[in-house]
Every structure is written in C-alpha cells, then in structure tokens.
Coordinates of C-alpha atoms and ligand atoms in Angstrom, one line a residue:
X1 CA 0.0 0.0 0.0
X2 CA 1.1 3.5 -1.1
X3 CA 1.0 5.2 1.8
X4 CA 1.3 9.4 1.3
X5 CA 1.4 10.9 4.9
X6 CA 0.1 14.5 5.3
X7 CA 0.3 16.0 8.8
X8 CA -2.9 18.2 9.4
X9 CA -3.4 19.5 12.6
X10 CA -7.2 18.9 13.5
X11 CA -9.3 21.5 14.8
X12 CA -13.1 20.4 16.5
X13 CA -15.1 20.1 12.8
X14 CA -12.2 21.4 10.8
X15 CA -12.7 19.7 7.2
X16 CA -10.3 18.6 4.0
X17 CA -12.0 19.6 1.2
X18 CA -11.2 19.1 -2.6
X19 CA -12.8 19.0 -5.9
X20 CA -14.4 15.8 -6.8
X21 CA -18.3 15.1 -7.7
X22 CA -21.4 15.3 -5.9
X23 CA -22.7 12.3 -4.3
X24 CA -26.0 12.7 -5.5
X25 CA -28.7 14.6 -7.7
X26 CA -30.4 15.1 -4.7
X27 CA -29.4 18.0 -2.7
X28 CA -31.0 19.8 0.6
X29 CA -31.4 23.4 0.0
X30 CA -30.2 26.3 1.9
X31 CA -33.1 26.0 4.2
X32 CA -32.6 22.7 4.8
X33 CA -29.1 23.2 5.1
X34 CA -29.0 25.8 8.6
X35 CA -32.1 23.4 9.7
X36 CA -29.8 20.4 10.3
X37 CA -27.6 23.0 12.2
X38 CA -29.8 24.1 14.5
X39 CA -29.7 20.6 15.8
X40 CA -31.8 21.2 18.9
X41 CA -35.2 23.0 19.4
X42 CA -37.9 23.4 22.0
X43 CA -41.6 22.6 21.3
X44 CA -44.6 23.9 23.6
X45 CA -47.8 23.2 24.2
X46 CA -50.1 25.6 25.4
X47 CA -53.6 26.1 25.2
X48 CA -57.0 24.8 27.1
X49 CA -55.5 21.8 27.8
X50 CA -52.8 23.5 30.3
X51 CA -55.9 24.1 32.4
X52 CA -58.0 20.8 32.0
X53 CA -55.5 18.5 32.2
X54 CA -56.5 16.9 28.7
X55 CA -54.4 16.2 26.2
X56 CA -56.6 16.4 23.6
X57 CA -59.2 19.2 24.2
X58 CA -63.1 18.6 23.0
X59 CA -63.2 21.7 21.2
X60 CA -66.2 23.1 23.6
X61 CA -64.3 24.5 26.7
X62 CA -65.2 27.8 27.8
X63 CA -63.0 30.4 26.2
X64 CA -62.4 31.7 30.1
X65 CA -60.2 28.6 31.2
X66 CA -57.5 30.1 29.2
X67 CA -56.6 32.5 31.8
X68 CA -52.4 32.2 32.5
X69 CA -51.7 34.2 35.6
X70 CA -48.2 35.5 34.9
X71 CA -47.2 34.4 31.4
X72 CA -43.8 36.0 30.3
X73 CA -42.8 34.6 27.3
X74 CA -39.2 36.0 27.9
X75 CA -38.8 33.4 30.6
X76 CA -39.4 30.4 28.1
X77 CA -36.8 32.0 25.9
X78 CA -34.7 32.0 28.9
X79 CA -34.9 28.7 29.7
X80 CA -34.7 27.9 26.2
X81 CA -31.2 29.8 25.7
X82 CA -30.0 28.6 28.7
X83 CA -30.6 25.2 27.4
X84 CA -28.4 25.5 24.2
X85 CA -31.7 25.4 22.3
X86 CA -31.8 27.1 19.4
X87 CA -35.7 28.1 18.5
X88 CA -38.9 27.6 20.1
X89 CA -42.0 25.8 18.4
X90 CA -45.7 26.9 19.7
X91 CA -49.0 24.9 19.2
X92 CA -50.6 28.6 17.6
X93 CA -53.6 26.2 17.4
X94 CA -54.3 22.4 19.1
X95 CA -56.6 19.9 18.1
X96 CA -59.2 21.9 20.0
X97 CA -59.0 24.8 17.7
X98 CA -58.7 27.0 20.3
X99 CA -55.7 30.2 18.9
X100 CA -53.2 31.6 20.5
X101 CA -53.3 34.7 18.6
X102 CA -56.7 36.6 18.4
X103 CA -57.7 35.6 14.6
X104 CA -60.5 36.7 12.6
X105 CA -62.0 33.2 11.6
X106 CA -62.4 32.2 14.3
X107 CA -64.5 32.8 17.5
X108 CA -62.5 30.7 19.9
X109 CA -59.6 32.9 20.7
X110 CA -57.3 34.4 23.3
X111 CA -59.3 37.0 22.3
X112 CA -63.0 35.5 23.9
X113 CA -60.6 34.4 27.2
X114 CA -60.7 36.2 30.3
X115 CA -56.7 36.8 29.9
X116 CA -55.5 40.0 30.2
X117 CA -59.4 41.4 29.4
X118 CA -58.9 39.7 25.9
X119 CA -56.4 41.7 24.7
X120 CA -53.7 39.2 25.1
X121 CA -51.8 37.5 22.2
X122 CA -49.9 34.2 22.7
X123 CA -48.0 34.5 19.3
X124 CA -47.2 38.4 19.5
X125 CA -45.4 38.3 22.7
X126 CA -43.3 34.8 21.8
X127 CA -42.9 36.3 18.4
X128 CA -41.1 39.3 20.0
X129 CA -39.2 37.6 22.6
X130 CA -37.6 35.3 20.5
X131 CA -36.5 38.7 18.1
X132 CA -35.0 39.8 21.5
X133 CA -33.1 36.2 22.3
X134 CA -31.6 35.4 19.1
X135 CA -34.2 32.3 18.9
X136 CA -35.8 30.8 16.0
X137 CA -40.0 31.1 15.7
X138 CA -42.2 27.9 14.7
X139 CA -45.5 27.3 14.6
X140 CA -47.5 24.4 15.0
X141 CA -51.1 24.4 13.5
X142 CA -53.4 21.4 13.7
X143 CA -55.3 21.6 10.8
X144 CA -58.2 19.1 12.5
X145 CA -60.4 21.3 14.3
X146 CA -63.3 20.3 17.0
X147 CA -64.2 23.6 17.2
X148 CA -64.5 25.4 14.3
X149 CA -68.4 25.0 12.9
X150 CA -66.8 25.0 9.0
X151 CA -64.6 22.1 9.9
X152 CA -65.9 19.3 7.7
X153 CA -66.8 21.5 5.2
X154 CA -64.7 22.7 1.9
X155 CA -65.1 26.2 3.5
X156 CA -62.8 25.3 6.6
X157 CA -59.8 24.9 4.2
X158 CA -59.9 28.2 3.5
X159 CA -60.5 29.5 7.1
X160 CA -57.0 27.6 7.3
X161 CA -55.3 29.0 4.8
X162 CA -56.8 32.2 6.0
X163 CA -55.2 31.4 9.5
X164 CA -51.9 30.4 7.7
X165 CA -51.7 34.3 6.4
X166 CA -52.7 36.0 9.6
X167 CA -49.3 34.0 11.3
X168 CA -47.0 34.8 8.6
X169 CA -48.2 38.3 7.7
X170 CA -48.4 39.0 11.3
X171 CA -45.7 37.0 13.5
X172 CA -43.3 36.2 10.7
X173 CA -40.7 35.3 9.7
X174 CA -41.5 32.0 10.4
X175 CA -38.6 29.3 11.0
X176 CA -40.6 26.2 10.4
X177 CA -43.8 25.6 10.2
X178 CA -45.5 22.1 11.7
X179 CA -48.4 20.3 10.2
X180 CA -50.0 17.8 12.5
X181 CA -51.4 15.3 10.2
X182 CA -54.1 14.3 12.5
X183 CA -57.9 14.2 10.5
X184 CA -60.7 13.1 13.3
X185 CA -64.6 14.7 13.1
X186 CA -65.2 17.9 13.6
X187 CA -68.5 19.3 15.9
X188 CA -70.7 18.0 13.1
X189 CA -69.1 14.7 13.1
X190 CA -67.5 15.0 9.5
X191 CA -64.4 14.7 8.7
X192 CA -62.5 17.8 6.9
X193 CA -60.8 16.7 3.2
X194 CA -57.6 18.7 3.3
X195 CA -56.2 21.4 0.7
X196 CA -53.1 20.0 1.5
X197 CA -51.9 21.4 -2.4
X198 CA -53.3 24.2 -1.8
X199 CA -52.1 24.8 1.9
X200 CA -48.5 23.9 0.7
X201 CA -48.9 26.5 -2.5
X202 CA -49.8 29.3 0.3
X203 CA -46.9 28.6 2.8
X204 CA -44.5 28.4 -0.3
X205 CA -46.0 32.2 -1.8
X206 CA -46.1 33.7 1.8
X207 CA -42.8 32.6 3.0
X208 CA -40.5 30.5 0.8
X209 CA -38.1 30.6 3.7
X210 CA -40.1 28.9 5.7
X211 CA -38.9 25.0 6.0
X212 CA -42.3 22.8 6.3
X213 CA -42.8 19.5 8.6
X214 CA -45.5 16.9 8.2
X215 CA -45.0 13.1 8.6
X216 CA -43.8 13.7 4.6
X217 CA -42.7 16.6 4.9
X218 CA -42.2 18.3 1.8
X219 CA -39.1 19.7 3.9
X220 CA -38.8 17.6 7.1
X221 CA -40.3 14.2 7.8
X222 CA -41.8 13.4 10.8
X223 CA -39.6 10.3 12.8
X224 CA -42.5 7.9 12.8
X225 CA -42.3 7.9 16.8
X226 CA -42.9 10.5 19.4
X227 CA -40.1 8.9 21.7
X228 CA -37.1 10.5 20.7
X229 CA -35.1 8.3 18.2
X230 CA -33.8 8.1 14.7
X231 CA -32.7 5.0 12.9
X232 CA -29.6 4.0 13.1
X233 CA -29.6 4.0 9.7
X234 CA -31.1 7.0 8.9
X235 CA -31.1 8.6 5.1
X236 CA -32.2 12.1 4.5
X237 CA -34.1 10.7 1.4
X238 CA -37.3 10.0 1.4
X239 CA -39.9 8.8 -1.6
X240 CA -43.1 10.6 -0.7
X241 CA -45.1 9.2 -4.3
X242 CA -48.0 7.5 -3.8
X243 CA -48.7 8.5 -0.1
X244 CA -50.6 11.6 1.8
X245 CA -49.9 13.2 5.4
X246 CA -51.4 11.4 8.1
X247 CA -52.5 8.2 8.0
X248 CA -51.6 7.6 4.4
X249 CA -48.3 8.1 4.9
X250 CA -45.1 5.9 4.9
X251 CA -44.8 3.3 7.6
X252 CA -42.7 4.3 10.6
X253 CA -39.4 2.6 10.1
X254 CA -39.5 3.9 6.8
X255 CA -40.3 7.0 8.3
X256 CA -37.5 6.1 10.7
X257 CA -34.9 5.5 8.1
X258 CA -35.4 6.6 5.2
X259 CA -34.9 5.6 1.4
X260 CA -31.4 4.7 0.4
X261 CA -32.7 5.8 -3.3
X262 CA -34.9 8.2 -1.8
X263 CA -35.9 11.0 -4.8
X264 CA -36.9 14.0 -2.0
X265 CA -34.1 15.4 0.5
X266 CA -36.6 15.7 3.9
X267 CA -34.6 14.8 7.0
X268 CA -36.2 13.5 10.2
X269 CA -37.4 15.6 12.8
X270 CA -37.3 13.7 16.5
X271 CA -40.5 15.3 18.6
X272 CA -40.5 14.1 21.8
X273 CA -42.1 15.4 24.9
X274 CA -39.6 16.1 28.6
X275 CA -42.7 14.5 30.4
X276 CA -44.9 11.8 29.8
X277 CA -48.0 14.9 28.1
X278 CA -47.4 16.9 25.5
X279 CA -49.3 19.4 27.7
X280 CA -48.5 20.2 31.0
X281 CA -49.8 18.3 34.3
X282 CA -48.9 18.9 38.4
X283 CA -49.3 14.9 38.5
X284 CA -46.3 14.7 35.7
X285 CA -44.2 17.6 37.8
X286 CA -42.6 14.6 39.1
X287 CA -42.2 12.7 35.7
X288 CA -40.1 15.1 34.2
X289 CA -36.7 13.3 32.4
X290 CA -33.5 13.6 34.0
X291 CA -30.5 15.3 32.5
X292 CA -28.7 11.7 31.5
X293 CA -32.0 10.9 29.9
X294 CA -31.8 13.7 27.7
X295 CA -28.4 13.5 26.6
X296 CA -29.5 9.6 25.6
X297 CA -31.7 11.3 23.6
X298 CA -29.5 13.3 22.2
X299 CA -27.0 11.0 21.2
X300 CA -30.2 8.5 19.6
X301 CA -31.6 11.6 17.2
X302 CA -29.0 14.2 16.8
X303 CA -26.4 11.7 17.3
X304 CA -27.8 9.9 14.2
X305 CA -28.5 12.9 12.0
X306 CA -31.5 13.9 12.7
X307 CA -32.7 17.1 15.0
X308 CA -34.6 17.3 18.3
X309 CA -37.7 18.9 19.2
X310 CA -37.8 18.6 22.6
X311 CA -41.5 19.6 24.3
X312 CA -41.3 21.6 27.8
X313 CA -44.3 22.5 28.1
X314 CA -45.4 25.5 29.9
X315 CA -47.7 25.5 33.1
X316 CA -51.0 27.4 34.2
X317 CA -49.1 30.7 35.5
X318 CA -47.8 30.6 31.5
X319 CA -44.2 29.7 32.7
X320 CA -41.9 26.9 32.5
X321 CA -42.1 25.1 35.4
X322 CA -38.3 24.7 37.8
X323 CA -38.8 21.3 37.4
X324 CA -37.9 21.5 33.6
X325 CA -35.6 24.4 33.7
X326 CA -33.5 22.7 36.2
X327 CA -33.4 19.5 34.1
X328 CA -32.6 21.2 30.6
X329 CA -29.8 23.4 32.3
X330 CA -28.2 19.7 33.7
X331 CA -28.6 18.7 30.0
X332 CA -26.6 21.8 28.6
X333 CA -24.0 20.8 31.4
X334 CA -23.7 17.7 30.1
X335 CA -23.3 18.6 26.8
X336 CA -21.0 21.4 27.4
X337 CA -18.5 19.5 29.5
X338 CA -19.0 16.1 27.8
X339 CA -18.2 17.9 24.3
X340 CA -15.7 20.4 25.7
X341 CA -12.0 18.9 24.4
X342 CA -11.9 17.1 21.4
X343 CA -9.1 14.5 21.5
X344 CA -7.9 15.0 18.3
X345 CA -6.8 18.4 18.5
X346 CA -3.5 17.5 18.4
X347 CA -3.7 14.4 16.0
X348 CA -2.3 13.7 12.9
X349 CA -4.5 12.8 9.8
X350 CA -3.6 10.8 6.6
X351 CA -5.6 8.9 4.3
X352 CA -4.8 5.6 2.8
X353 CA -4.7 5.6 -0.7
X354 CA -3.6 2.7 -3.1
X355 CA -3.2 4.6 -6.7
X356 CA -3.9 7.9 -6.2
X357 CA -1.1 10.8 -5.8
X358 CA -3.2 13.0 -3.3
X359 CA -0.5 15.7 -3.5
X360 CA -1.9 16.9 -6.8
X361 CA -5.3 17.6 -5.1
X362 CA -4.9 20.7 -3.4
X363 CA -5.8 19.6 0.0
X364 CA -7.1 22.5 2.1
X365 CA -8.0 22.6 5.6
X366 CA -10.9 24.8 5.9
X367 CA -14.3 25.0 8.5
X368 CA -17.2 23.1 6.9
X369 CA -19.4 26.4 5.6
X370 CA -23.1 24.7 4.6
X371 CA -23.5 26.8 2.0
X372 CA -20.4 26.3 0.6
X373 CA -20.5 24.4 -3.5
X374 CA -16.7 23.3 -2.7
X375 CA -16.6 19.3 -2.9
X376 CA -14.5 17.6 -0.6
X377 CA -12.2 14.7 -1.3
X378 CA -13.0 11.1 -1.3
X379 CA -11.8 10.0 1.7
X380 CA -12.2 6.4 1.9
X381 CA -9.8 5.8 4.0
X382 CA -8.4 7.9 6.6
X383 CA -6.3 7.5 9.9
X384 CA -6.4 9.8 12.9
X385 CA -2.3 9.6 15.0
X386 CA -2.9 11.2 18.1
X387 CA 0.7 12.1 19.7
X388 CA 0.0 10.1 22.7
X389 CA -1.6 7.1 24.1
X390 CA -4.9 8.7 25.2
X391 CA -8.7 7.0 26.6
X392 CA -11.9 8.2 24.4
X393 CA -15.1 6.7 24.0
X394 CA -17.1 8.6 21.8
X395 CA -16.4 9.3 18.2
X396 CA -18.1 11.8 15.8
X397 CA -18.4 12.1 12.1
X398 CA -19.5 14.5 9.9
X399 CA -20.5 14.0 6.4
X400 CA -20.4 16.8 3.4
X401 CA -24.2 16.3 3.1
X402 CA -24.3 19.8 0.9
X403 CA -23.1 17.1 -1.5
X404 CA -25.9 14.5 -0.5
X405 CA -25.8 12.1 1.6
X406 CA -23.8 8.8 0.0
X407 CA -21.8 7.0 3.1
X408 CA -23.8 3.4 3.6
X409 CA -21.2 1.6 5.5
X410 CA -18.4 2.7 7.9
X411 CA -15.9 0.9 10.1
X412 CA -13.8 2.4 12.8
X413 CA -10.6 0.2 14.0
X414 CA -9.1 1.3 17.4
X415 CA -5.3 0.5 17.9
X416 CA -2.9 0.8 20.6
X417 CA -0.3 0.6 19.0
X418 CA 0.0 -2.0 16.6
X419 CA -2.7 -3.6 18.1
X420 CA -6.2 -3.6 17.5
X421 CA -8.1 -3.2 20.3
X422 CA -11.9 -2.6 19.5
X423 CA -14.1 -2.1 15.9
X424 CA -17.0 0.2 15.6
X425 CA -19.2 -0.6 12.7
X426 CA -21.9 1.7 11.6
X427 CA -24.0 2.3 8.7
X428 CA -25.6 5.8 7.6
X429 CA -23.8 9.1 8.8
X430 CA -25.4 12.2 7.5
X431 CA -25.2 15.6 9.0
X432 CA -23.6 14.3 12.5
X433 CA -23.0 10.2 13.4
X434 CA -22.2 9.9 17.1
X435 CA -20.8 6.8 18.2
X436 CA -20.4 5.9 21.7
X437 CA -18.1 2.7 23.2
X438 CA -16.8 1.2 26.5
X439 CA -13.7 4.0 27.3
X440 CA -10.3 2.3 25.5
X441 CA -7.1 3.9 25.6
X442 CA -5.9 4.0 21.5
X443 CA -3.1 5.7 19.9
X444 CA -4.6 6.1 16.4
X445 CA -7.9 4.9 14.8
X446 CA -8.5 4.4 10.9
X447 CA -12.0 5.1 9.8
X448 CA -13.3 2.9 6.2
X449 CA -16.3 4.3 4.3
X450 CA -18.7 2.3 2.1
X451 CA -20.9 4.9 -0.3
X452 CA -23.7 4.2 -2.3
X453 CA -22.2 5.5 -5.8
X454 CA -21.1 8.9 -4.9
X455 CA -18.7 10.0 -2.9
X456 CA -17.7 9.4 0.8
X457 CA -17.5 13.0 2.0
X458 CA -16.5 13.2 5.1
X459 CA -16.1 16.2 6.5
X460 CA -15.6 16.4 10.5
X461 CA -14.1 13.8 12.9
X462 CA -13.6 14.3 16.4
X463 CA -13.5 12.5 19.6
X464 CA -14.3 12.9 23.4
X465 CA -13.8 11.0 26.5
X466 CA -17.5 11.3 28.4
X467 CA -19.0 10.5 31.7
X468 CA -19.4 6.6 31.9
X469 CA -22.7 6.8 32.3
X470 CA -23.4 8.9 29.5
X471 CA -22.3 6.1 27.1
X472 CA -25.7 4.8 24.4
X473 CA -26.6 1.7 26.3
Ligands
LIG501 C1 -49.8 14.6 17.6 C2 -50.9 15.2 18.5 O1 -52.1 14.5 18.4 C3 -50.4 15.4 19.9 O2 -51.3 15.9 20.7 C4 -49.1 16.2 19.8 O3 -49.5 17.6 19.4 C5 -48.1 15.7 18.9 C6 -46.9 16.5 18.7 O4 -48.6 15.5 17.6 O5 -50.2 14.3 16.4

C-alpha cells in the first residue's frame, strides 16, 4: 500500500475539502441546510388543555379557562437559551382549535378568554421575545379542528389557509412551520378533506423561507415515533409518491430510516415530549426526564443525523415550570462538559490511498461552511495519530451532506499501538453520526467508508472522552 502521509493539525469540525463530484442529484437546499444545524429546538404546548388537564381538548371548553396568571414569554426564551436550544415551536392552534393569537375566523380565541381582558396574544409576545433572544419562531397548526363549525366542510380549508396568512403576515418570519397530520370529526361529526396542495402553495408564496414539517414533509419528515429516536440508519431521502400526510403516509421505520434511493431530501425531525404529556400536568411535575436521559436522547436523534424537538411545556401561570428548567440546564451541562476537548486536537491525519497521488489535489484545511458548493475529497480511507496514548469513548463524524448524503457503511478500527483493540461498525452518517463505546485507551484509529455511488465526503471527525454513564446503552 502507497501510503502518502500529510500531517494536518485537526481543529473540532475542521474539514479537507477538494474538488471531486457530488454524491447525489439530490441536494437539501439552503433552508434545509442551517435546519440540520440548528440541531436542537424546543416545542410547547399551550392552550385549554394546560388548564383541563387533557391532552386532547373537546373543542367546547369555555373560552375563560385560558386565563395564564403570569405568562412572560421571555422566561421560556430564557430557559430555552439557557438550554443551548436554538428556537422555540408553539402549538398557535391544538386539536381543540382553540388560537393563540386573536384571529378573525375564528370565535375561539385568546381574544374570547378572560386573559388579560382579551387583549392578550400568545403568538405576538413569543414572536417578540424570541427577536430579542436570538431564537428561531415555529408554529404548529393542527389543521383538524373540534371547534370550528366550517370544519368538515370545503369552507374550513380556506379559514386555514386564512389562518396560515394571519401567522406569517403577522408573526413572521417564520422558521418552520409544523403540520400535525391528525384528521378526526369535527362538531358535526365529518371529517375535513384537506387542501393539503393548496395549503402547501400558500406557505410556499407567503414565506418560501419557511422550511415545512409533516410526517412527509415536503421539507422535514416526521420520525415515525414520538419517543425521541432516529434509525440508526437514517437517510435524509425520502420517496413521498404515492402517499398523503397522516394516515396515508409511509410506515414508521420507513419513516424512521429513510430511502437509500430516496428522490426528495426531507430529514427527520425527532418530537418528543420532557414528560410523559405533551401538555402540561402537576401529577407529571414529578415525571419530568432527568439530564442523563436527555443527553440519551440526544445522542439516539441528533447523534444519528436527525434534530430534536424537545416539548417543555409551559404551566398554568404561562411559565416553565423549575422542574424543567433545572433538568434542561443539567442537559446543557452535560453537553458542554461532555463535548468540551476534542481529543484529536492535536492528531495527525492521513488517508490511505492505493493509486492515487493526493498531492496533486490541493488539499485545504478549511471549516465546513453549509453553504459552501466546494466538494470535498474522497476519503475512503483515513487514519487519525494522536501524539500520545490517550482514553476516548465517543467518536463523531461528519458527512459533506451539501453534496448528498452517500456514506452506507463505515468501520472504525481502534489500535494501541500495533494492536487492534476494539471495531466500531456503523452504517448511515449524515449531518452528524455519534458513536459511543466502552472508554479504551488508543493511539490512532482508521476510519473505512462504504458509499452508495457517490462520494464518501467526510467532512468532520472528532473524539471525546465522556461520563461513563453517559455512554448509548
Ligand atoms: C400529535 C398530536 O395528536 C399530539 O397531541 C401532539 O401535538 C403531537 C406532537 O402530535 O399528532
């Protein structure tokens, strides 16, 4: 074997990249593109149910429930900063059909509720505060309504792409937008047949920023669970042909891994809720997930490409509750100190190559920019020297995935030495793979790559040495 040695220090994420050819037609776009960075997100559910304890409202409660004694929607961006989180998604409208924001066509409002005399407006105020905290805005909108006395009529599809323009005109920009599939009966026990052409036509003209999530997305597919995990494999294509949002849609483990051949770029979204609810209870103050927990989240859906949407949902006084705060600040901890020094910062890369002269390629070290049309090399083969014998056990990769997603198969080797000591196999990477093992003290690890017919662009490696505990069990 010809083996060409280049010594490249290696900076946390810092990528070779070089002209060669995309690994597939398929491509995310820009959009899709900072999505995947934003990694980690909060959800919240609000409404009626916060004060019936239901988790699925009727559609008939009294407007006047809705009555939050202290809401401050700064505090939730707070919490949500302080959290690492990146954006904040709000159900603007529940199955109930009850709105956050005070619309027009509707009759079931903040606006009817005794909060603040009526005047009140959910989706203003988190609007504004996330301006203020550097947070991204979503908005969830169940499009089945058991309120609204058009629902189950071709009437109510306009009302809801009537709604759609009151949020963007008024509360925009929007980050991403979440349909909830979900199709039951209405108050006149009928079932609503969705616009979902013309509801996607709208979003697209009113904000073609805007990236869209249903379980098909057309820009990010749901997980195909509510419990917080991606497949291990886990392609960011999808083949959407043939099948509708909701119960038409794809079954879960395809929705959980994805096509190989997939013709549509729409990632997978994890939503998952911090307590057993998606809606706040006192019973489930108790039930709230520890830190550890959540970092096993993390590791099972951004660990494996995808992005979490983690639910903390806020409580009658219209605040997070301690409970919640205290466990997502333990998560950042985690995070923070877990992912503070990567090993490799002082290691030596070179790649394997059998007939190719590498030194012709330009090689430049450079940060991974998403938006960047540079290609980067082929790197089949690659070892990682670090300059002394040092215990990790976690291992992140990167792929280029502005160039698609192509890597199928990869194979870590850990050696001490001359001798091997452990193997990591693996299968899909994506935007992030990591891989956790039982702590081994190595002095260099080689990492193979299988692709699918495109390239194998990887584009970050680094490694950590965590908490025991924290390791994927
Ligand atoms: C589901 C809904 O039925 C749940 O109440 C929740 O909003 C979840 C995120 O989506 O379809």
């Amino acid at each position: 074997m010809n083996k060409i040695k280049l010594i490249l220090p290696v900076f946390l994420f810092s990528f070779v990249l070089v002209t060669a050819q995309p690994a597939s037609k398929v491509l995310p776009t820009k959009q899709q593109l900072a999505w995947h960075e934003n990694e980690f997100y909060l959800f919240m559910h609000f409404g009626p149910n916060t004060f019936t304890d239901l988790e699925w409202g009727h559609g008939t409660e009294a407007e006047d429930l809705f009555n939050p004694t202290d809401l401050d929607c700064r505090q939730w961006c707070r919490v949500a900063k302080a959290a690492g989180a990146k954006g904040i998604i709000i159900t603007a409208k529940h199955h109930d059909g009850f709105c956050l924001w005070p619309s027009k066509y509707s009759t079931h409002t903040v606006r009817e509720s005794k909060w603040k005399d009526g005047k009140g407006d959910v989706l203003k105020e988190l609007s504004q505060a996330c301006k203020e905290y550097g947070l991204k805005f979503g908005v969830y909108i169940s499009p089945w309504d058991r309120n609204h006395p058009q629902y189950g009529t071709p009437g109510y599809n306009d009302v809801f792409v009537n709604m759609m323009k009151e949020i963007f005109q008024n509360y925009g920009p929007i980050w991403e937008l979440w349909w909830d599939g979900a199709n039951g009966e209405g108050p006149n026990g009928k079932k609503q047949v969705y616009d979902w052409h013309r509801f996607e036509s709208t979003v697209r003209q009113l904000s073609p920023k805007t990236v869209v999530f249903s379980d098909i997305g057309p820009d990010i597919r749901w997980v195909g669970n509510e419990s917080g995990f991606a497949g291990k494999t886990n392609w960011n294509y999808l083949d959407t042909a043939g099948f509708a949002r909701g119960a038409g849609g794809p079954s879960q483990d395809t929705l959980n891994q994805g096509n190989v051949n997939g013709h549509n770029w729409i990632p997978a979204e994890c939503d998952v809720s911090i307590r057993p609810g998606w809606f706040w209870h006192a019973s489930e103050d108790s039930k709230v997930r520890s830190p550890q927990n959540l970092f096993d989240l993390y590791l099972k859906s951004v660990g494996r490409g995808a992005n979490l949407l983690l639910n903390v949902p806020p409580n009658r006084k219209g605040l997070i509750s301690a409970e919640d705060s205290i466990a997502l600040a333990g998560f950042k901890t985690l995070r923070d100190e877990g992912f503070a020094a990567n090993l490799l910062k002082q290691a030596r890369s070179y790649y394997e190559f059998t007939d190719r002269d590498i030194s012709s390629n330009q090689l430049q070290l450079r940060v991974l920019d998403p938006a960047s049309t540079a290609y980067s090399v082929n790197l089949q083969n690659f070892v990682m020297e670090l300059p002394s014998p040092t215990k990790m056990n976690c291992i992140i990769l990167r792929e280029a995935i502005h160039l698609g997603q192509s890597i199928r198969k990869f194979r870590i080797e850990l050696f001490n030495g001359k001798n091997k000591v452990g193997e990591l196999n693996g299968t899909t990477i994506g935007h992030k793979r990591i891989m956790t093992f039982p702590a081994q003290t190595i002095t260099s690890f080689r990492v193979h790559t299988e692709d699918r017919g495109g390239n194998d662009n990887i584009t970050g490696v680094a490694a950590y040495l965590l908490p025991d505990e924290l390791v994927e069990k």
